Amino acid sequence: MTWRSLQGEVVGALRAAGVAEPEAEARRIVAEAAGCSPAELVLIGGDEPTTLPAAHVARMLERRCAGEPLQYVLGSWGFRSLDLFVDGRVLIPRPETEVVTERALTEVDRCAADGHRPIVVDLGTGSGAIGLSVAVERERSSVWLTDASADALAVARSNLVGIGRAATRVQIVEGDWFEALPAHLVGGIDVIVSNPPYVADGDPLPEDVQRWEPAGALFAGSEGLDDLRRIVAEAPSWLAERGALVVELDPRQAGAVAGLAVAAGFSEVEVGRDLTGRDRLVVARR
Ligand SMILES: C[S@@+](CC[C@H](N)C(=O)[O-])C[C@H]1O[C@@H](n2cnc3c(N)ncnc32)[C@H](O)[C@@H]1O
């Protein structure tokens, strides 16, 4: 048995299980067990895997064939410049959230233009994807990560350890939206960014999302707006004078959330798109 023949077996098993991209996923699984990148597999293709990595492939394959998302099976997933640890306690970070993070960084830069050190809050941080990216990509920022789920924050803490020196500028706090934050931040936050739950209760979701991702990260009442409503209404009092709120949402919610932001007293409100051109975020400036 060589790594190449093992990879071929993995492709066959994934295809038989109905996985849509068996070749690509087999490369990821085998590379994870071999401790190399998928591109480096060609270099070891003729070598024989030892018992432990071969058993690791078998365990990952079994989980994937049972329907568990590839990201949880691998235990890590790329988000912007980060390789984040992920498991079933947190939402799998999505490409659209990378765009939301980019927009938050634009607001961070605007607030930091005069040499000010920006304070950024990532509400409902999950794996830490947004907030840890801000901390790593903007070295003058101070970042607060919050979540109501202690389980999610345990994952965020593991990822915090992985960002090196930037971790000294990050605080993690647990609680229900703004209740997690200390009172001294009232009126002092430059950018609040959030990808809250925004799926309407009962909306159909892909079977693997429904079965494997945490329900508390997904659903938000009959219109999916329960959490967005609270965040938009409470954000102005926490933001500094020139501060901004950046929230991710379902494309069908953009008009409603923009309206909520105007009603909350924000002076500039913009809808932004994701990489597929769909309305995906609202930026609201005080
Ligand atoms: C859609 S997930 C986003 C996770 C991560 N920010 C991302 O973009 O991948 C929403 C997150 O909000 C958290 N959450 C749900 N209700 C909350 C609440 N009332 N207060 C704070 N966080 C909450 C969930 O635990 C979950 O981690």
mmCIF file with all atom_site columns, C-alpha atoms in Angstrom, residues 99-249:
data_model
loop_
_atom_site.group_PDB
_atom_site.id
_atom_site.type_symbol
_atom_site.label_atom_id
_atom_site.label_alt_id
_atom_site.label_comp_id
_atom_site.label_asym_id
_atom_site.label_entity_id
_atom_site.label_seq_id
_atom_site.pdbx_PDB_ins_code
_atom_site.Cartn_x
_atom_site.Cartn_y
_atom_site.Cartn_z
_atom_site.occupancy
_atom_site.B_iso_or_equiv
_atom_site.pdbx_formal_charge
_atom_site.auth_seq_id
_atom_site.auth_comp_id
_atom_site.auth_asym_id
_atom_site.auth_atom_id
_atom_site.pdbx_PDB_model_num
ATOM 1   C CA . VAL A 1 99  ? -16.039 39.629 2.869  1.00 0.00 ? 99  VAL A CA 1
ATOM 2   C CA . VAL A 1 100 ? -17.793 40.883 6.006  1.00 0.00 ? 100 VAL A CA 1
ATOM 3   C CA . THR A 1 101 ? -14.405 40.892 7.757  1.00 0.00 ? 101 THR A CA 1
ATOM 4   C CA . GLU A 1 102 ? -12.913 42.880 4.879  1.00 0.00 ? 102 GLU A CA 1
ATOM 5   C CA . ARG A 1 103 ? -15.628 45.535 5.273  1.00 0.00 ? 103 ARG A CA 1
ATOM 6   C CA . ALA A 1 104 ? -15.022 45.652 9.011  1.00 0.00 ? 104 ALA A CA 1
ATOM 7   C CA . LEU A 1 105 ? -11.301 46.211 8.325  1.00 0.00 ? 105 LEU A CA 1
ATOM 8   C CA . THR A 1 106 ? -12.165 49.155 6.055  1.00 0.00 ? 106 THR A CA 1
ATOM 9   C CA . GLU A 1 107 ? -14.086 50.690 8.966  1.00 0.00 ? 107 GLU A CA 1
ATOM 10  C CA . VAL A 1 108 ? -11.217 49.909 11.356 1.00 0.00 ? 108 VAL A CA 1
ATOM 11  C CA . ASP A 1 109 ? -8.820  51.736 9.022  1.00 0.00 ? 109 ASP A CA 1
ATOM 12  C CA . ARG A 1 110 ? -11.143 54.745 8.804  1.00 0.00 ? 110 ARG A CA 1
ATOM 13  C CA . CYS A 1 111 ? -11.332 54.970 12.590 1.00 0.00 ? 111 CYS A CA 1
ATOM 14  C CA . ALA A 1 112 ? -7.559  54.521 12.941 1.00 0.00 ? 112 ALA A CA 1
ATOM 15  C CA . ALA A 1 113 ? -6.635  57.092 10.279 1.00 0.00 ? 113 ALA A CA 1
ATOM 16  C CA . ASP A 1 114 ? -5.440  59.722 12.789 1.00 0.00 ? 114 ASP A CA 1
ATOM 17  C CA . GLY A 1 115 ? -3.209  57.322 14.732 1.00 0.00 ? 115 GLY A CA 1
ATOM 18  C CA . HIS A 1 116 ? -6.002  56.275 17.112 1.00 0.00 ? 116 HIS A CA 1
ATOM 19  C CA . ARG A 1 117 ? -5.800  52.659 18.344 1.00 0.00 ? 117 ARG A CA 1
ATOM 20  C CA . PRO A 1 118 ? -9.158  51.149 17.317 1.00 0.00 ? 118 PRO A CA 1
ATOM 21  C CA . ILE A 1 119 ? -11.302 49.078 19.648 1.00 0.00 ? 119 ILE A CA 1
ATOM 22  C CA . VAL A 1 120 ? -13.164 46.324 17.789 1.00 0.00 ? 120 VAL A CA 1
ATOM 23  C CA . VAL A 1 121 ? -15.840 43.932 19.069 1.00 0.00 ? 121 VAL A CA 1
ATOM 24  C CA . ASP A 1 122 ? -16.787 40.669 17.320 1.00 0.00 ? 122 ASP A CA 1
ATOM 25  C CA . LEU A 1 123 ? -20.211 39.715 18.716 1.00 0.00 ? 123 LEU A CA 1
ATOM 26  C CA . GLY A 1 124 ? -20.980 35.977 18.470 1.00 0.00 ? 124 GLY A CA 1
ATOM 27  C CA . THR A 1 125 ? -17.426 35.062 17.553 1.00 0.00 ? 125 THR A CA 1
ATOM 28  C CA . GLY A 1 126 ? -17.825 31.263 17.278 1.00 0.00 ? 126 GLY A CA 1
ATOM 29  C CA . SER A 1 127 ? -14.405 29.970 16.196 1.00 0.00 ? 127 SER A CA 1
ATOM 30  C CA . GLY A 1 128 ? -13.038 33.526 16.483 1.00 0.00 ? 128 GLY A CA 1
ATOM 31  C CA . ALA A 1 129 ? -12.856 33.834 12.692 1.00 0.00 ? 129 ALA A CA 1
ATOM 32  C CA . ILE A 1 130 ? -13.722 37.536 12.323 1.00 0.00 ? 130 ILE A CA 1
ATOM 33  C CA . GLY A 1 131 ? -12.189 38.986 15.468 1.00 0.00 ? 131 GLY A CA 1
ATOM 34  C CA . LEU A 1 132 ? -8.952  37.008 15.339 1.00 0.00 ? 132 LEU A CA 1
ATOM 35  C CA . SER A 1 133 ? -8.521  38.022 11.679 1.00 0.00 ? 133 SER A CA 1
ATOM 36  C CA . VAL A 1 134 ? -8.896  41.677 12.688 1.00 0.00 ? 134 VAL A CA 1
ATOM 37  C CA . ALA A 1 135 ? -6.343  41.241 15.484 1.00 0.00 ? 135 ALA A CA 1
ATOM 38  C CA . VAL A 1 136 ? -3.842  39.599 13.132 1.00 0.00 ? 136 VAL A CA 1
ATOM 39  C CA . GLU A 1 137 ? -4.400  41.913 10.169 1.00 0.00 ? 137 GLU A CA 1
ATOM 40  C CA . ARG A 1 138 ? -4.509  45.216 12.106 1.00 0.00 ? 138 ARG A CA 1
ATOM 41  C CA . GLU A 1 139 ? -1.694  45.253 14.611 1.00 0.00 ? 139 GLU A CA 1
ATOM 42  C CA . ARG A 1 140 ? -2.833  48.418 16.410 1.00 0.00 ? 140 ARG A CA 1
ATOM 43  C CA . SER A 1 141 ? -6.329  47.091 17.152 1.00 0.00 ? 141 SER A CA 1
ATOM 44  C CA . SER A 1 142 ? -7.697  45.917 20.506 1.00 0.00 ? 142 SER A CA 1
ATOM 45  C CA . VAL A 1 143 ? -10.273 43.211 19.939 1.00 0.00 ? 143 VAL A CA 1
ATOM 46  C CA . TRP A 1 144 ? -13.042 41.785 22.105 1.00 0.00 ? 144 TRP A CA 1
ATOM 47  C CA . LEU A 1 145 ? -14.582 38.422 21.194 1.00 0.00 ? 145 LEU A CA 1
ATOM 48  C CA . THR A 1 146 ? -17.953 37.503 22.700 1.00 0.00 ? 146 THR A CA 1
ATOM 49  C CA . ASP A 1 147 ? -20.285 34.534 22.534 1.00 0.00 ? 147 ASP A CA 1
ATOM 50  C CA . ALA A 1 148 ? -23.195 33.208 24.580 1.00 0.00 ? 148 ALA A CA 1
ATOM 51  C CA . SER A 1 149 ? -21.882 29.676 24.118 1.00 0.00 ? 149 SER A CA 1
ATOM 52  C CA . ALA A 1 150 ? -19.129 28.569 26.511 1.00 0.00 ? 150 ALA A CA 1
ATOM 53  C CA . ASP A 1 151 ? -18.445 25.678 24.118 1.00 0.00 ? 151 ASP A CA 1
ATOM 54  C CA . ALA A 1 152 ? -17.855 28.055 21.210 1.00 0.00 ? 152 ALA A CA 1
ATOM 55  C CA . LEU A 1 153 ? -15.562 30.215 23.319 1.00 0.00 ? 153 LEU A CA 1
ATOM 56  C CA . ALA A 1 154 ? -13.456 27.161 24.185 1.00 0.00 ? 154 ALA A CA 1
ATOM 57  C CA . VAL A 1 155 ? -12.821 26.783 20.437 1.00 0.00 ? 155 VAL A CA 1
ATOM 58  C CA . ALA A 1 156 ? -12.113 30.526 20.077 1.00 0.00 ? 156 ALA A CA 1
ATOM 59  C CA . ARG A 1 157 ? -9.588  30.262 22.947 1.00 0.00 ? 157 ARG A CA 1
ATOM 60  C CA . SER A 1 158 ? -7.766  27.425 21.159 1.00 0.00 ? 158 SER A CA 1
ATOM 61  C CA . ASN A 1 159 ? -7.579  29.577 18.051 1.00 0.00 ? 159 ASN A CA 1
ATOM 62  C CA . LEU A 1 160 ? -6.402  32.572 20.082 1.00 0.00 ? 160 LEU A CA 1
ATOM 63  C CA . VAL A 1 161 ? -3.366  30.550 21.145 1.00 0.00 ? 161 VAL A CA 1
ATOM 64  C CA . GLY A 1 162 ? -2.588  30.002 17.471 1.00 0.00 ? 162 GLY A CA 1
ATOM 65  C CA . ILE A 1 163 ? -2.220  33.692 16.538 1.00 0.00 ? 163 ILE A CA 1
ATOM 66  C CA . GLY A 1 164 ? 0.979   34.364 18.499 1.00 0.00 ? 164 GLY A CA 1
ATOM 67  C CA . ARG A 1 165 ? 1.786   37.892 19.710 1.00 0.00 ? 165 ARG A CA 1
ATOM 68  C CA . ALA A 1 166 ? -1.488  39.358 18.397 1.00 0.00 ? 166 ALA A CA 1
ATOM 69  C CA . ALA A 1 167 ? -3.248  37.360 21.140 1.00 0.00 ? 167 ALA A CA 1
ATOM 70  C CA . THR A 1 168 ? -2.073  39.912 23.723 1.00 0.00 ? 168 THR A CA 1
ATOM 71  C CA . ARG A 1 169 ? -4.503  42.430 22.163 1.00 0.00 ? 169 ARG A CA 1
ATOM 72  C CA . VAL A 1 170 ? -7.545  40.120 22.357 1.00 0.00 ? 170 VAL A CA 1
ATOM 73  C CA . GLN A 1 171 ? -10.060 39.661 25.195 1.00 0.00 ? 171 GLN A CA 1
ATOM 74  C CA . ILE A 1 172 ? -12.669 36.897 25.282 1.00 0.00 ? 172 ILE A CA 1
ATOM 75  C CA . VAL A 1 173 ? -15.916 37.377 27.216 1.00 0.00 ? 173 VAL A CA 1
ATOM 76  C CA . GLU A 1 174 ? -19.032 35.240 27.539 1.00 0.00 ? 174 GLU A CA 1
ATOM 77  C CA . GLY A 1 175 ? -22.624 36.506 27.535 1.00 0.00 ? 175 GLY A CA 1
ATOM 78  C CA . ASP A 1 176 ? -25.790 37.491 25.746 1.00 0.00 ? 176 ASP A CA 1
ATOM 79  C CA . TRP A 1 177 ? -24.801 40.015 23.017 1.00 0.00 ? 177 TRP A CA 1
ATOM 80  C CA . PHE A 1 178 ? -23.777 43.360 24.598 1.00 0.00 ? 178 PHE A CA 1
ATOM 81  C CA . GLU A 1 179 ? -24.287 42.042 28.135 1.00 0.00 ? 179 GLU A CA 1
ATOM 82  C CA . ALA A 1 180 ? -20.946 40.268 27.765 1.00 0.00 ? 180 ALA A CA 1
ATOM 83  C CA . LEU A 1 181 ? -19.052 43.552 27.520 1.00 0.00 ? 181 LEU A CA 1
ATOM 84  C CA . PRO A 1 182 ? -17.694 45.639 30.408 1.00 0.00 ? 182 PRO A CA 1
ATOM 85  C CA . ALA A 1 183 ? -19.482 48.950 31.037 1.00 0.00 ? 183 ALA A CA 1
ATOM 86  C CA . HIS A 1 184 ? -16.327 50.993 30.369 1.00 0.00 ? 184 HIS A CA 1
ATOM 87  C CA . LEU A 1 185 ? -16.689 50.219 26.647 1.00 0.00 ? 185 LEU A CA 1
ATOM 88  C CA . VAL A 1 186 ? -20.013 52.119 26.417 1.00 0.00 ? 186 VAL A CA 1
ATOM 89  C CA . GLY A 1 187 ? -19.556 54.886 23.840 1.00 0.00 ? 187 GLY A CA 1
ATOM 90  C CA . GLY A 1 188 ? -15.984 53.807 23.122 1.00 0.00 ? 188 GLY A CA 1
ATOM 91  C CA . ILE A 1 189 ? -16.074 51.018 20.527 1.00 0.00 ? 189 ILE A CA 1
ATOM 92  C CA . ASP A 1 190 ? -14.868 51.921 17.038 1.00 0.00 ? 190 ASP A CA 1
ATOM 93  C CA . VAL A 1 191 ? -16.188 48.911 15.130 1.00 0.00 ? 191 VAL A CA 1
ATOM 94  C CA . ILE A 1 192 ? -18.766 46.317 16.120 1.00 0.00 ? 192 ILE A CA 1
ATOM 95  C CA . VAL A 1 193 ? -18.832 43.404 13.705 1.00 0.00 ? 193 VAL A CA 1
ATOM 96  C CA . SER A 1 194 ? -21.147 40.424 13.907 1.00 0.00 ? 194 SER A CA 1
ATOM 97  C CA . ASN A 1 195 ? -22.259 37.398 11.971 1.00 0.00 ? 195 ASN A CA 1
ATOM 98  C CA . PRO A 1 196 ? -25.213 36.522 14.225 1.00 0.00 ? 196 PRO A CA 1
ATOM 99  C CA . PRO A 1 197 ? -27.711 33.708 13.729 1.00 0.00 ? 197 PRO A CA 1
ATOM 100 C CA . TYR A 1 198 ? -30.054 34.859 10.927 1.00 0.00 ? 198 TYR A CA 1
ATOM 101 C CA . VAL A 1 199 ? -31.873 31.792 9.615  1.00 0.00 ? 199 VAL A CA 1
ATOM 102 C CA . ALA A 1 200 ? -35.658 31.933 10.055 1.00 0.00 ? 200 ALA A CA 1
ATOM 103 C CA . ASP A 1 201 ? -36.995 29.110 12.244 1.00 0.00 ? 201 ASP A CA 1
ATOM 104 C CA . GLY A 1 202 ? -38.243 26.363 9.945  1.00 0.00 ? 202 GLY A CA 1
ATOM 105 C CA . ASP A 1 203 ? -36.339 27.605 6.867  1.00 0.00 ? 203 ASP A CA 1
ATOM 106 C CA . PRO A 1 204 ? -34.977 24.633 4.945  1.00 0.00 ? 204 PRO A CA 1
ATOM 107 C CA . LEU A 1 205 ? -31.210 24.195 5.308  1.00 0.00 ? 205 LEU A CA 1
ATOM 108 C CA . PRO A 1 206 ? -28.850 21.753 3.606  1.00 0.00 ? 206 PRO A CA 1
ATOM 109 C CA . GLU A 1 207 ? -29.081 18.431 5.459  1.00 0.00 ? 207 GLU A CA 1
ATOM 110 C CA . ASP A 1 208 ? -25.452 18.502 6.635  1.00 0.00 ? 208 ASP A CA 1
ATOM 111 C CA . VAL A 1 209 ? -25.799 22.032 8.068  1.00 0.00 ? 209 VAL A CA 1
ATOM 112 C CA . GLN A 1 210 ? -28.996 21.105 9.888  1.00 0.00 ? 210 GLN A CA 1
ATOM 113 C CA . ARG A 1 211 ? -27.535 17.905 11.295 1.00 0.00 ? 211 ARG A CA 1
ATOM 114 C CA . TRP A 1 212 ? -23.984 18.906 12.217 1.00 0.00 ? 212 TRP A CA 1
ATOM 115 C CA . GLU A 1 213 ? -23.694 22.652 12.807 1.00 0.00 ? 213 GLU A CA 1
ATOM 116 C CA . PRO A 1 214 ? -24.853 24.110 16.150 1.00 0.00 ? 214 PRO A CA 1
ATOM 117 C CA . ALA A 1 215 ? -28.504 25.241 16.064 1.00 0.00 ? 215 ALA A CA 1
ATOM 118 C CA . GLY A 1 216 ? -27.644 28.155 18.395 1.00 0.00 ? 216 GLY A CA 1
ATOM 119 C CA . ALA A 1 217 ? -25.407 29.573 15.658 1.00 0.00 ? 217 ALA A CA 1
ATOM 120 C CA . LEU A 1 218 ? -28.103 29.424 12.998 1.00 0.00 ? 218 LEU A CA 1
ATOM 121 C CA . PHE A 1 219 ? -31.686 30.180 14.001 1.00 0.00 ? 219 PHE A CA 1
ATOM 122 C CA . ALA A 1 220 ? -33.109 33.549 15.036 1.00 0.00 ? 220 ALA A CA 1
ATOM 123 C CA . GLY A 1 221 ? -36.899 33.517 15.294 1.00 0.00 ? 221 GLY A CA 1
ATOM 124 C CA . SER A 1 222 ? -39.698 33.447 12.762 1.00 0.00 ? 222 SER A CA 1
ATOM 125 C CA . GLU A 1 223 ? -38.062 35.947 10.347 1.00 0.00 ? 223 GLU A CA 1
ATOM 126 C CA . GLY A 1 224 ? -34.455 35.236 11.339 1.00 0.00 ? 224 GLY A CA 1
ATOM 127 C CA . LEU A 1 225 ? -34.217 38.814 12.589 1.00 0.00 ? 225 LEU A CA 1
ATOM 128 C CA . ASP A 1 226 ? -34.419 38.403 16.383 1.00 0.00 ? 226 ASP A CA 1
ATOM 129 C CA . ASP A 1 227 ? -30.669 38.764 16.991 1.00 0.00 ? 227 ASP A CA 1
ATOM 130 C CA . LEU A 1 228 ? -30.048 41.351 14.248 1.00 0.00 ? 228 LEU A CA 1
ATOM 131 C CA . ARG A 1 229 ? -32.824 43.523 15.737 1.00 0.00 ? 229 ARG A CA 1
ATOM 132 C CA . ARG A 1 230 ? -31.193 43.510 19.162 1.00 0.00 ? 230 ARG A CA 1
ATOM 133 C CA . ILE A 1 231 ? -27.697 44.130 17.857 1.00 0.00 ? 231 ILE A CA 1
ATOM 134 C CA . VAL A 1 232 ? -28.722 47.018 15.590 1.00 0.00 ? 232 VAL A CA 1
ATOM 135 C CA . ALA A 1 233 ? -30.872 48.648 18.307 1.00 0.00 ? 233 ALA A CA 1
ATOM 136 C CA . GLU A 1 234 ? -28.225 48.426 21.046 1.00 0.00 ? 234 GLU A CA 1
ATOM 137 C CA . ALA A 1 235 ? -25.105 49.165 18.978 1.00 0.00 ? 235 ALA A CA 1
ATOM 138 C CA . PRO A 1 236 ? -25.359 53.004 18.835 1.00 0.00 ? 236 PRO A CA 1
ATOM 139 C CA . SER A 1 237 ? -24.899 53.465 22.576 1.00 0.00 ? 237 SER A CA 1
ATOM 140 C CA . TRP A 1 238 ? -21.765 51.284 22.573 1.00 0.00 ? 238 TRP A CA 1
ATOM 141 C CA . LEU A 1 239 ? -20.146 52.922 19.557 1.00 0.00 ? 239 LEU A CA 1
ATOM 142 C CA . ALA A 1 240 ? -17.741 55.838 19.642 1.00 0.00 ? 240 ALA A CA 1
ATOM 143 C CA . GLU A 1 241 ? -18.770 59.010 17.802 1.00 0.00 ? 241 GLU A CA 1
ATOM 144 C CA . ARG A 1 242 ? -17.323 57.942 14.443 1.00 0.00 ? 242 ARG A CA 1
ATOM 145 C CA . GLY A 1 243 ? -17.913 54.227 15.038 1.00 0.00 ? 243 GLY A CA 1
ATOM 146 C CA . ALA A 1 244 ? -19.505 51.681 12.726 1.00 0.00 ? 244 ALA A CA 1
ATOM 147 C CA . LEU A 1 245 ? -21.539 48.506 12.910 1.00 0.00 ? 245 LEU A CA 1
ATOM 148 C CA . VAL A 1 246 ? -20.967 45.795 10.289 1.00 0.00 ? 246 VAL A CA 1
ATOM 149 C CA . VAL A 1 247 ? -23.411 42.861 10.266 1.00 0.00 ? 247 VAL A CA 1
ATOM 150 C CA . GLU A 1 248 ? -23.756 39.809 8.062  1.00 0.00 ? 248 GLU A CA 1
ATOM 151 C CA . LEU A 1 249 ? -27.266 38.782 6.991  1.00 0.00 ? 249 LEU A CA 1
#
